[in-house]
Short mmCIF file of C-alpha atoms and ligand atoms in Angstrom, two decimals:
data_model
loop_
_atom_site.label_atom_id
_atom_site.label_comp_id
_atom_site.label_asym_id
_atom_site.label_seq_id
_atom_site.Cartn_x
_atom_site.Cartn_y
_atom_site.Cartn_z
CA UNK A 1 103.26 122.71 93.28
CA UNK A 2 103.04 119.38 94.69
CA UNK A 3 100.10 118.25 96.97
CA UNK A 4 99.55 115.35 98.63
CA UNK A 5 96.78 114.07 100.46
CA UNK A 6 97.03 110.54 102.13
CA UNK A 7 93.96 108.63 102.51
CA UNK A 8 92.70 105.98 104.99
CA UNK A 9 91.69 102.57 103.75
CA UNK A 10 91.30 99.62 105.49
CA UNK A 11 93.62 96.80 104.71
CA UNK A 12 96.40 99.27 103.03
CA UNK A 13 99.73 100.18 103.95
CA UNK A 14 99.79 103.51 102.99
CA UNK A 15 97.59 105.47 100.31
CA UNK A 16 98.19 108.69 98.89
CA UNK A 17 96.69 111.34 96.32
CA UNK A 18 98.89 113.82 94.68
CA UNK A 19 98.14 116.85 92.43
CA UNK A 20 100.21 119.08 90.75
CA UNK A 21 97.31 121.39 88.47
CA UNK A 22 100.33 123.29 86.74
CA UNK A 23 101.62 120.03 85.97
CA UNK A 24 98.57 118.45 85.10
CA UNK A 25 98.83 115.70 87.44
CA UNK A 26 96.45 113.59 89.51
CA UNK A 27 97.83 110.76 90.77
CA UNK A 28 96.66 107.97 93.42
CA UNK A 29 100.14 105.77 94.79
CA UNK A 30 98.99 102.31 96.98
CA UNK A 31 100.96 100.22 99.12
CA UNK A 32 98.91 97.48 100.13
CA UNK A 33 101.58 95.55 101.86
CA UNK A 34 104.91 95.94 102.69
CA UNK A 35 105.88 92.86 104.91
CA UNK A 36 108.42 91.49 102.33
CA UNK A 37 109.50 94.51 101.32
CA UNK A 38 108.69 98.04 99.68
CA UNK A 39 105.95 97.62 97.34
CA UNK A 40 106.94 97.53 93.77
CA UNK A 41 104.45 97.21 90.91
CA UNK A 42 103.91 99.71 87.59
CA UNK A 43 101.99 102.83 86.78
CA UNK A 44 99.35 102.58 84.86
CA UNK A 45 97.98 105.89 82.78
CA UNK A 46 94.56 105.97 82.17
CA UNK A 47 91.69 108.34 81.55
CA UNK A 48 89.38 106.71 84.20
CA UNK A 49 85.71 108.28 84.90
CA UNK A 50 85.95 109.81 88.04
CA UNK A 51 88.05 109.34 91.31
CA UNK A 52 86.67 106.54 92.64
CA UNK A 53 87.32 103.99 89.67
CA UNK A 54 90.72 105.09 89.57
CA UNK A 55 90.96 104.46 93.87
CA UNK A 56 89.48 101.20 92.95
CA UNK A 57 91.48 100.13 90.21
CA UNK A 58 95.17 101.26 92.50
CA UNK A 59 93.92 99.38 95.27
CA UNK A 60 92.60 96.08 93.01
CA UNK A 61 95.88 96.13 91.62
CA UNK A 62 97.89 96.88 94.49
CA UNK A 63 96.69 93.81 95.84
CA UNK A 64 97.65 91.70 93.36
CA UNK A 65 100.99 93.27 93.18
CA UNK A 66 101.35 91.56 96.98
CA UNK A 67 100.04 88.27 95.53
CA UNK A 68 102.17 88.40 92.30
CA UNK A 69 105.23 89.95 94.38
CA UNK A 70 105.13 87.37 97.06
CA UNK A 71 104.93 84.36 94.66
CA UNK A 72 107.89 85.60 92.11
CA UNK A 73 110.18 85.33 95.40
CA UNK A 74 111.10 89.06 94.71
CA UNK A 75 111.88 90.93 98.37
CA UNK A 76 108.64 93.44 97.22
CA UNK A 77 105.28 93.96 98.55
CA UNK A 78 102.14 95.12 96.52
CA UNK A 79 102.31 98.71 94.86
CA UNK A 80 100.71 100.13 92.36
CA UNK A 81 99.91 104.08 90.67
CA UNK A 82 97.48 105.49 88.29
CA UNK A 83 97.82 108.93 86.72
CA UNK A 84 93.97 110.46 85.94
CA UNK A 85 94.71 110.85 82.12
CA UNK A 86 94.85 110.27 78.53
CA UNK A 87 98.02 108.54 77.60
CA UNK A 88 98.21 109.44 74.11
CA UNK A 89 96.33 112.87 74.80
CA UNK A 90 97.14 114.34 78.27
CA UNK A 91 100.83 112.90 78.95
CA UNK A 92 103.73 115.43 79.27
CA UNK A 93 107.42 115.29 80.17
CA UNK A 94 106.11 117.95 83.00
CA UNK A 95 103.55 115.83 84.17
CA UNK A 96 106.10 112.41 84.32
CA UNK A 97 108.32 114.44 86.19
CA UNK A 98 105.92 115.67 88.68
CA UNK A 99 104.86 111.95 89.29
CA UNK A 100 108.37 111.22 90.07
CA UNK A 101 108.34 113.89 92.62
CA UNK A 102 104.90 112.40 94.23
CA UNK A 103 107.39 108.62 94.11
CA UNK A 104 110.03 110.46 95.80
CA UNK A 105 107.93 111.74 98.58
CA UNK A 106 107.16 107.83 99.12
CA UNK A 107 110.85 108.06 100.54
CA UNK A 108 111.44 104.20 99.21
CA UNK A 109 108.19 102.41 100.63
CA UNK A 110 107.01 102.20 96.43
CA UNK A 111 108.81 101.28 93.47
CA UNK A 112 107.19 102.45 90.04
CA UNK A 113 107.80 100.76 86.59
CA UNK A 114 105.51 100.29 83.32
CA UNK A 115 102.21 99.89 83.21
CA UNK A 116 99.52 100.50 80.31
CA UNK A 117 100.23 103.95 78.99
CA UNK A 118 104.28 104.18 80.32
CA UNK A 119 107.05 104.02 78.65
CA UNK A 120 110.65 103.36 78.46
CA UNK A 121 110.80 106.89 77.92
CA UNK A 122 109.21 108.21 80.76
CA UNK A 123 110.51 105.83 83.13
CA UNK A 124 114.19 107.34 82.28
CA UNK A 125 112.44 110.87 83.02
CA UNK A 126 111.58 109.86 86.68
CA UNK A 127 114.60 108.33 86.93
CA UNK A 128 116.15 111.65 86.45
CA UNK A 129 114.24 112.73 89.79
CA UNK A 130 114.41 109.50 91.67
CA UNK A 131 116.09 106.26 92.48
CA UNK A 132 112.45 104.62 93.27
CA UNK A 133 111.83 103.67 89.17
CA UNK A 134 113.00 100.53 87.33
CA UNK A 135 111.95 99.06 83.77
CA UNK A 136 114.20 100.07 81.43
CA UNK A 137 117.00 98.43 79.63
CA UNK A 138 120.93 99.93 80.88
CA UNK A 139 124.36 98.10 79.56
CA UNK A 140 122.79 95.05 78.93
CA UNK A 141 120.64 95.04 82.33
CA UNK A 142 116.94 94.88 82.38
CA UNK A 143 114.71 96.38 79.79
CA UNK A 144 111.17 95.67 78.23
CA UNK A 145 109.46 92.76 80.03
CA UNK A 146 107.30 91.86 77.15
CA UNK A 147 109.74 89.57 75.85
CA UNK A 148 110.42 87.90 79.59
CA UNK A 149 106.63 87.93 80.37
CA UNK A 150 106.48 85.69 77.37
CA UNK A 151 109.13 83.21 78.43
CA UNK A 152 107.59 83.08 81.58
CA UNK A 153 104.16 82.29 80.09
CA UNK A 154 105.79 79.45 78.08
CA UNK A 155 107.09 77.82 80.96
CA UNK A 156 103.92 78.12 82.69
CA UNK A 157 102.13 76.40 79.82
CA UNK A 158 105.11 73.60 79.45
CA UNK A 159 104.11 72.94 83.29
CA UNK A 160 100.55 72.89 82.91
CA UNK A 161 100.97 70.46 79.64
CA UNK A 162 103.13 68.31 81.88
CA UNK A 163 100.72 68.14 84.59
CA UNK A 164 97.89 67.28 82.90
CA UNK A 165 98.38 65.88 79.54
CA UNK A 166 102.25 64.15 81.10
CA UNK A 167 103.44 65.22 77.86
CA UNK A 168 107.35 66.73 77.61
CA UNK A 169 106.94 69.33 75.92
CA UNK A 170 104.29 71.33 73.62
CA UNK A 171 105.38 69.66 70.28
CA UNK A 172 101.74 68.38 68.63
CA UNK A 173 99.58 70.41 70.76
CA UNK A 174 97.30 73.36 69.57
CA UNK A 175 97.10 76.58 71.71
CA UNK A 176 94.50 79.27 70.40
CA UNK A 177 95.81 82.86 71.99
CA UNK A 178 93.49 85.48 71.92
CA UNK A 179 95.86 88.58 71.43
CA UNK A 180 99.07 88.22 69.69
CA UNK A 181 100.49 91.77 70.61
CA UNK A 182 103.76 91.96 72.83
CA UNK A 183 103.82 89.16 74.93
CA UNK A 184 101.40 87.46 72.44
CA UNK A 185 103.36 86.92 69.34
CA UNK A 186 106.34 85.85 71.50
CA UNK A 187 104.62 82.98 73.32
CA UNK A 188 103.56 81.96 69.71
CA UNK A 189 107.22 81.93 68.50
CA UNK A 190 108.45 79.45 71.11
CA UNK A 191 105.41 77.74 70.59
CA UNK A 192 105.78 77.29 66.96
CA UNK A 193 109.76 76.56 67.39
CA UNK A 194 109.01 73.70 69.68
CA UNK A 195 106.36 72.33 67.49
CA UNK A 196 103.06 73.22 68.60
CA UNK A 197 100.22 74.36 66.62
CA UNK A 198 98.61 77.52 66.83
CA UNK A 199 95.04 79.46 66.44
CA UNK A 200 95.15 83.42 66.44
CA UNK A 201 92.76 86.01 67.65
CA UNK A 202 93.55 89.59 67.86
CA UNK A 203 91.22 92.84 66.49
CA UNK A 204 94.61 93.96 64.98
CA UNK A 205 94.97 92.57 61.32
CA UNK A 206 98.92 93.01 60.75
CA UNK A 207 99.53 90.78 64.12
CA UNK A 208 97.00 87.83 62.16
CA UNK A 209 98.84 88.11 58.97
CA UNK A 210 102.41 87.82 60.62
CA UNK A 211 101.17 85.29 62.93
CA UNK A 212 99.77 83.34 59.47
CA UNK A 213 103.03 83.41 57.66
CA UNK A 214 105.56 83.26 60.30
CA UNK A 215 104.23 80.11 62.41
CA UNK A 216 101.54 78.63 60.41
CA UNK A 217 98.86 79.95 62.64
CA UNK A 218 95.10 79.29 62.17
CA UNK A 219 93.05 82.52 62.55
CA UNK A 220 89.47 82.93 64.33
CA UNK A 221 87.34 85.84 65.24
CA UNK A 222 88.01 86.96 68.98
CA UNK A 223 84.30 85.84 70.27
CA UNK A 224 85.71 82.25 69.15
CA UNK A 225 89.25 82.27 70.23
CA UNK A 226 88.04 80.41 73.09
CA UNK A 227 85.77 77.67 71.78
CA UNK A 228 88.40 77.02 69.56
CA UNK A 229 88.95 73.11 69.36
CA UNK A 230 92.48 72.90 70.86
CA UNK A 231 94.71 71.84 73.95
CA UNK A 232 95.37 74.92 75.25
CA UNK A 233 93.41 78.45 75.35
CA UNK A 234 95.69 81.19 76.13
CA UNK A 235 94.59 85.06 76.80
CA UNK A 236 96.84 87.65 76.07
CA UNK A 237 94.73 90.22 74.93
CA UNK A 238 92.37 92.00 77.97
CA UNK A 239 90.96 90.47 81.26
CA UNK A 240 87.53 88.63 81.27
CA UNK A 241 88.31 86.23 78.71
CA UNK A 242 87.14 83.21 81.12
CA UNK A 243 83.60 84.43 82.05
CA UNK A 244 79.79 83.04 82.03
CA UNK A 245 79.89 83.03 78.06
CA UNK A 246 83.13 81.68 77.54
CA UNK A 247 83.36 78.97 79.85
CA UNK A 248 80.78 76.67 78.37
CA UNK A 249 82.08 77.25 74.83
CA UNK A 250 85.83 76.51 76.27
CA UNK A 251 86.80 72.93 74.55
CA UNK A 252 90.75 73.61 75.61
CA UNK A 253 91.82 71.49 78.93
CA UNK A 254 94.42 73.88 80.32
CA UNK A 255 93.87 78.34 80.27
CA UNK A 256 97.33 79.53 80.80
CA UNK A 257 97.95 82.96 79.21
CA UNK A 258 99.66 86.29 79.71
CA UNK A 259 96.51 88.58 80.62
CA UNK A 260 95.75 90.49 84.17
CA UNK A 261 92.23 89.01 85.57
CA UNK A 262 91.89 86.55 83.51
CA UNK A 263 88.81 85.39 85.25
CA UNK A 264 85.80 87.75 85.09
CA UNK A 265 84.37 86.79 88.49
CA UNK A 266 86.23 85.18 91.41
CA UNK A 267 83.43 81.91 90.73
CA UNK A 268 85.22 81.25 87.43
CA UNK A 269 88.28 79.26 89.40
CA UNK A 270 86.14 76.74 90.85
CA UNK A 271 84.27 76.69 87.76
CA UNK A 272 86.80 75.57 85.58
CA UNK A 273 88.06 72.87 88.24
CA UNK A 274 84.57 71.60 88.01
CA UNK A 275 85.16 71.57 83.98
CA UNK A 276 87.99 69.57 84.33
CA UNK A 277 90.07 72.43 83.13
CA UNK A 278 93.09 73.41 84.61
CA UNK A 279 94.07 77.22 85.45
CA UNK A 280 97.38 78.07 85.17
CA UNK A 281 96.88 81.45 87.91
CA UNK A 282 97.37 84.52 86.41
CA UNK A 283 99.39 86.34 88.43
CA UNK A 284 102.01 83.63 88.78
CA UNK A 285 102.55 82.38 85.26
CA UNK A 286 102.64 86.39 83.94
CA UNK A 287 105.24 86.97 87.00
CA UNK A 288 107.98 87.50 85.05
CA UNK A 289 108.22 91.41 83.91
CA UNK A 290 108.15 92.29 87.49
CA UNK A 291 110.95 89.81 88.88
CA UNK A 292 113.11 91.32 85.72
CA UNK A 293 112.16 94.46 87.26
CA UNK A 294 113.06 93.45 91.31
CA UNK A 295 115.97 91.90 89.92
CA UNK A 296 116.90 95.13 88.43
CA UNK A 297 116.29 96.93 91.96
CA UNK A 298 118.22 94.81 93.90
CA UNK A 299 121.00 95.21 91.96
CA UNK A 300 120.72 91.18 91.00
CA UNK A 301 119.89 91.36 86.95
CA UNK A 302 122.02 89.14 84.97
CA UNK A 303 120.32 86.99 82.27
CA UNK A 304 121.31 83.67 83.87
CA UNK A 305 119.47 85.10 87.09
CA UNK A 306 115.89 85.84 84.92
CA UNK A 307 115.59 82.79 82.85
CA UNK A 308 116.65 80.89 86.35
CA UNK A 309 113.99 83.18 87.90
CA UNK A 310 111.58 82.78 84.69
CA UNK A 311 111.59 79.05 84.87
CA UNK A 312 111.41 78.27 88.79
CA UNK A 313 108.07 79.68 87.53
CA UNK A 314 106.75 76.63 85.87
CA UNK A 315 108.12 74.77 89.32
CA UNK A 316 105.98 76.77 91.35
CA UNK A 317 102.94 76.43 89.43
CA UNK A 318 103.75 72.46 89.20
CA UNK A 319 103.52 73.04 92.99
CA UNK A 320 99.98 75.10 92.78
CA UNK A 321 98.75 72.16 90.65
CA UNK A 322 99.52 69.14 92.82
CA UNK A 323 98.46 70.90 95.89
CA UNK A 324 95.19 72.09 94.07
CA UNK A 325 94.44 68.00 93.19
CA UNK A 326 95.15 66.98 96.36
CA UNK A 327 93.35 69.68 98.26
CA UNK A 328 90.59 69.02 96.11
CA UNK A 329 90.34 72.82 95.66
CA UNK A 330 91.02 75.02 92.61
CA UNK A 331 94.73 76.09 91.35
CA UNK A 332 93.69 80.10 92.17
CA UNK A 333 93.01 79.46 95.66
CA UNK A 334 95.88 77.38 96.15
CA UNK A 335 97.81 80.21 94.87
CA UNK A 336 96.45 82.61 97.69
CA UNK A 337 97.08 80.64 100.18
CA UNK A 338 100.62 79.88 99.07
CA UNK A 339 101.65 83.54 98.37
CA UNK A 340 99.73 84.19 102.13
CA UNK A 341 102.13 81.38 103.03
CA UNK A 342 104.78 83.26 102.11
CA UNK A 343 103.95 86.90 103.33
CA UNK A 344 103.01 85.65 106.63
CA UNK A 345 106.78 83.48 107.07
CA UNK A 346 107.83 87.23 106.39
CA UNK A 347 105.81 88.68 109.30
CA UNK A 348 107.43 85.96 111.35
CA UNK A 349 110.85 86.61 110.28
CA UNK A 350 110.18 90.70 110.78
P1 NAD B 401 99.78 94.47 73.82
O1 NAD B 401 98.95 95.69 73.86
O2 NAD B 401 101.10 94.53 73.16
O3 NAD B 401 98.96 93.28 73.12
C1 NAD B 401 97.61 93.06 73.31
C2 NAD B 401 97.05 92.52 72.01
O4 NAD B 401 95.68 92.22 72.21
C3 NAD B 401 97.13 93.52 70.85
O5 NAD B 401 97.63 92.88 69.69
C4 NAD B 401 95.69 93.96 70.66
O6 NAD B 401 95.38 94.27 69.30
C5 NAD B 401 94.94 92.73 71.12
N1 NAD B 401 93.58 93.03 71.56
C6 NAD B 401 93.12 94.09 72.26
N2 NAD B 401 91.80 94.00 72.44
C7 NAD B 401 91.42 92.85 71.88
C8 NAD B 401 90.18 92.20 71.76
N3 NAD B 401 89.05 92.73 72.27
N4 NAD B 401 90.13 91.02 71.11
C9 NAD B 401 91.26 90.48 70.59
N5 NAD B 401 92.47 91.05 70.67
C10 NAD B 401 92.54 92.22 71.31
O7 NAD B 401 99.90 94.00 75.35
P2 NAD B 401 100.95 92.96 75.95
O8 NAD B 401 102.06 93.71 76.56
O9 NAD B 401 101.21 91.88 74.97
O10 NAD B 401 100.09 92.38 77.17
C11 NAD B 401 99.05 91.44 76.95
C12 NAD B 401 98.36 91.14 78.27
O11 NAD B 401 99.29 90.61 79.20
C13 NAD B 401 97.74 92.36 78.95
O12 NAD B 401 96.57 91.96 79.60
C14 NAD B 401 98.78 92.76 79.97
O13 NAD B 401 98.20 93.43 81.08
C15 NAD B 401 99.30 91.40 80.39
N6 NAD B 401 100.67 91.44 80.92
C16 NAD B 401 101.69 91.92 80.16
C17 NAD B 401 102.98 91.94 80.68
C18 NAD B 401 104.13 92.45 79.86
O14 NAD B 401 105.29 92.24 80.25
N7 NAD B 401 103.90 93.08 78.73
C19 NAD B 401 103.23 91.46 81.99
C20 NAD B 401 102.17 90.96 82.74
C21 NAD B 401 100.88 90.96 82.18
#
């Protein structure tokens, strides 16, 4: 049997555990904020240490689900789940279910979708169960955002090169991505097809040897990915990559990548302004799985729609980077305060 348990924090919309023991589920849903909408954002699967890391990790990335939401001009706030568990150990069709059953009992004020350890497969299963779950590929509509994420991150790094280098377009620069996985090996295609050089990093050898003989790349070790003598240093592998080592080792001008929490402490923005580098936000250039996946809620998915969507993206980070120089502040605060610009024209409007 289902039971729930909602919990009071500070600064949330709503918060609530749910365990099912004969299921084997244990299951934390956030809403951090729901002014533009019901919050939308994935579920993430994950073996986490005890209760608390898993409260803070729903409610860190709840959060940014506002931020990223808010930004991507998708009518969603900031959701977010994590199952207690071993994805490739614990997970069962019962337990999926039984998460879509703690969804439903949100009664529409969270949207789920994919996160680390979900896939298209179990997203189908809750959408047996409920209408709340998007993420998956029907008659042509939606599907894996790996491949959109990817455009999205392109178009980011286009804007960025445009900004600061007033170059057209990518041809004859180097990017060095750290992780060439999903959205990884993508971003190095386009890359490659419009002409720019690459460096690999990745700790998974078959991804280096493609990325060798398909585009030409140049592979490093991960611990140099980033003081790898280029234009550009993209991560798309885990979060950290810009932290107290790698920033003084970072020879690239522009860091615009894929990853979540790219920067290890909040003092890394301002640090790379001070560099002369420029940040391309996280949460805004990587945008573009979860507008597929509002898109697909709201009914509005057609191709033409995304890549319209996917490259507003680099115009809204063209936006973050002119207001950043003439702020004299750094391009992650500006983003903030732009998607708090936005949230708080949709109190007004409420
Ligand atoms: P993925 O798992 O397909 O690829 C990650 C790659 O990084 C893999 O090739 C892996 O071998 C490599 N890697 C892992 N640890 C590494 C390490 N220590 N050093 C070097 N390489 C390492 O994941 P993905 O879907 O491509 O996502 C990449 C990043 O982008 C993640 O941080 C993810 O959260 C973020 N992101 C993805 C999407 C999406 O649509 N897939 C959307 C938004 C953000």
């Amino acid at each position: 049997m289902l039971k729930h348990r909602e919990l009071a924090v500070s600064g949330w919309r709503k918060i609530v555990q749910f365990e099912d023991t004969d299921a084997g589920l244990n299951a934390i849903i956030a809403v951090h904020d729901a002014t533009l909408g019901p919050g939308c954002g994935g579920c993430r699967i994950y073996p986490y240490a005890d209760f608390e890391a898993g409260l803070e990790d729903v409610k860190r990335l709840s959060r940014g689900m506002t931020f990223k939401n808010a930004l991507g001009g998708i009518p969603f706030g900031g959701g977010k789940a994590v199952i207690f568990a071993d994805p490739k150990k614990d997970k069962t069709d019962e337990m999926i279910r039984a998460f879509a059953g703690a969804v439903e009992f949100m009664d529409g004020l969270y949207y789920t979708a994919e996160d680390s350890g979900v896939t298209e497969h179990d997203i189908e299963v809750i959408q047996s169960i409920t209408k709340y779950a998007a993420g998956i590929g029907k008659n042509g509509v939606g599907g894996n955002p790996s491949p959109f994420t990817a455009r999205g991150v392109w178009r980011g790094m286009q804007a960025a090169a445009r900004h600061h280098f007033g170059v057209a377009s990518l041809d004859g620069l180097k990017v060095s991505i750290l992780g060439v996985g999903a959205v990884g090996m993508e971003l190095a295609r386009l890359i490659h097809e419009e002409g720019g050089k690459l460096v690999v990093a990745d700790v998974f050898e078959p991804a280096l040897e493609k990325a060798k003989a398909e585009f030409g790349a140049e592979v490093v070790s991960p611990e140099d990915a980033a003081a790898a003598d280029v234009d550009i240093f993209s991560p798309c592998a885990l979060g950290g990559a810009i932290n107290e080592n790698t920033i003084n080792r970072l020879q690239a001008k522009i860091v615009a990548g894929a990853a979540n929490n790219q920067l290890r402490t909040p003092e890394m923005d301002a640090a790379l302004r001070e560099r002369g580098v420029l940040y391309a936000p996280d949460y805004v250039i990587n945008g573009a799985g979860v507008i597929s996946v509002g898109l697909e809620i709201t009914g509005q998915w057609t191709s033409e729609e995304l890549n319209a969507r996917i490259d507003n993206i680099g115009d809204t980070l063209t936006e973050i980077f002119r207001r950043a120089e003439d702020a004299g502040a750094a391009t992650g605060e500006i983003a903030d305060t732009m998607a708090l610009e936005v949230i708080n024209k949709g109190k007004e409007l409420a």
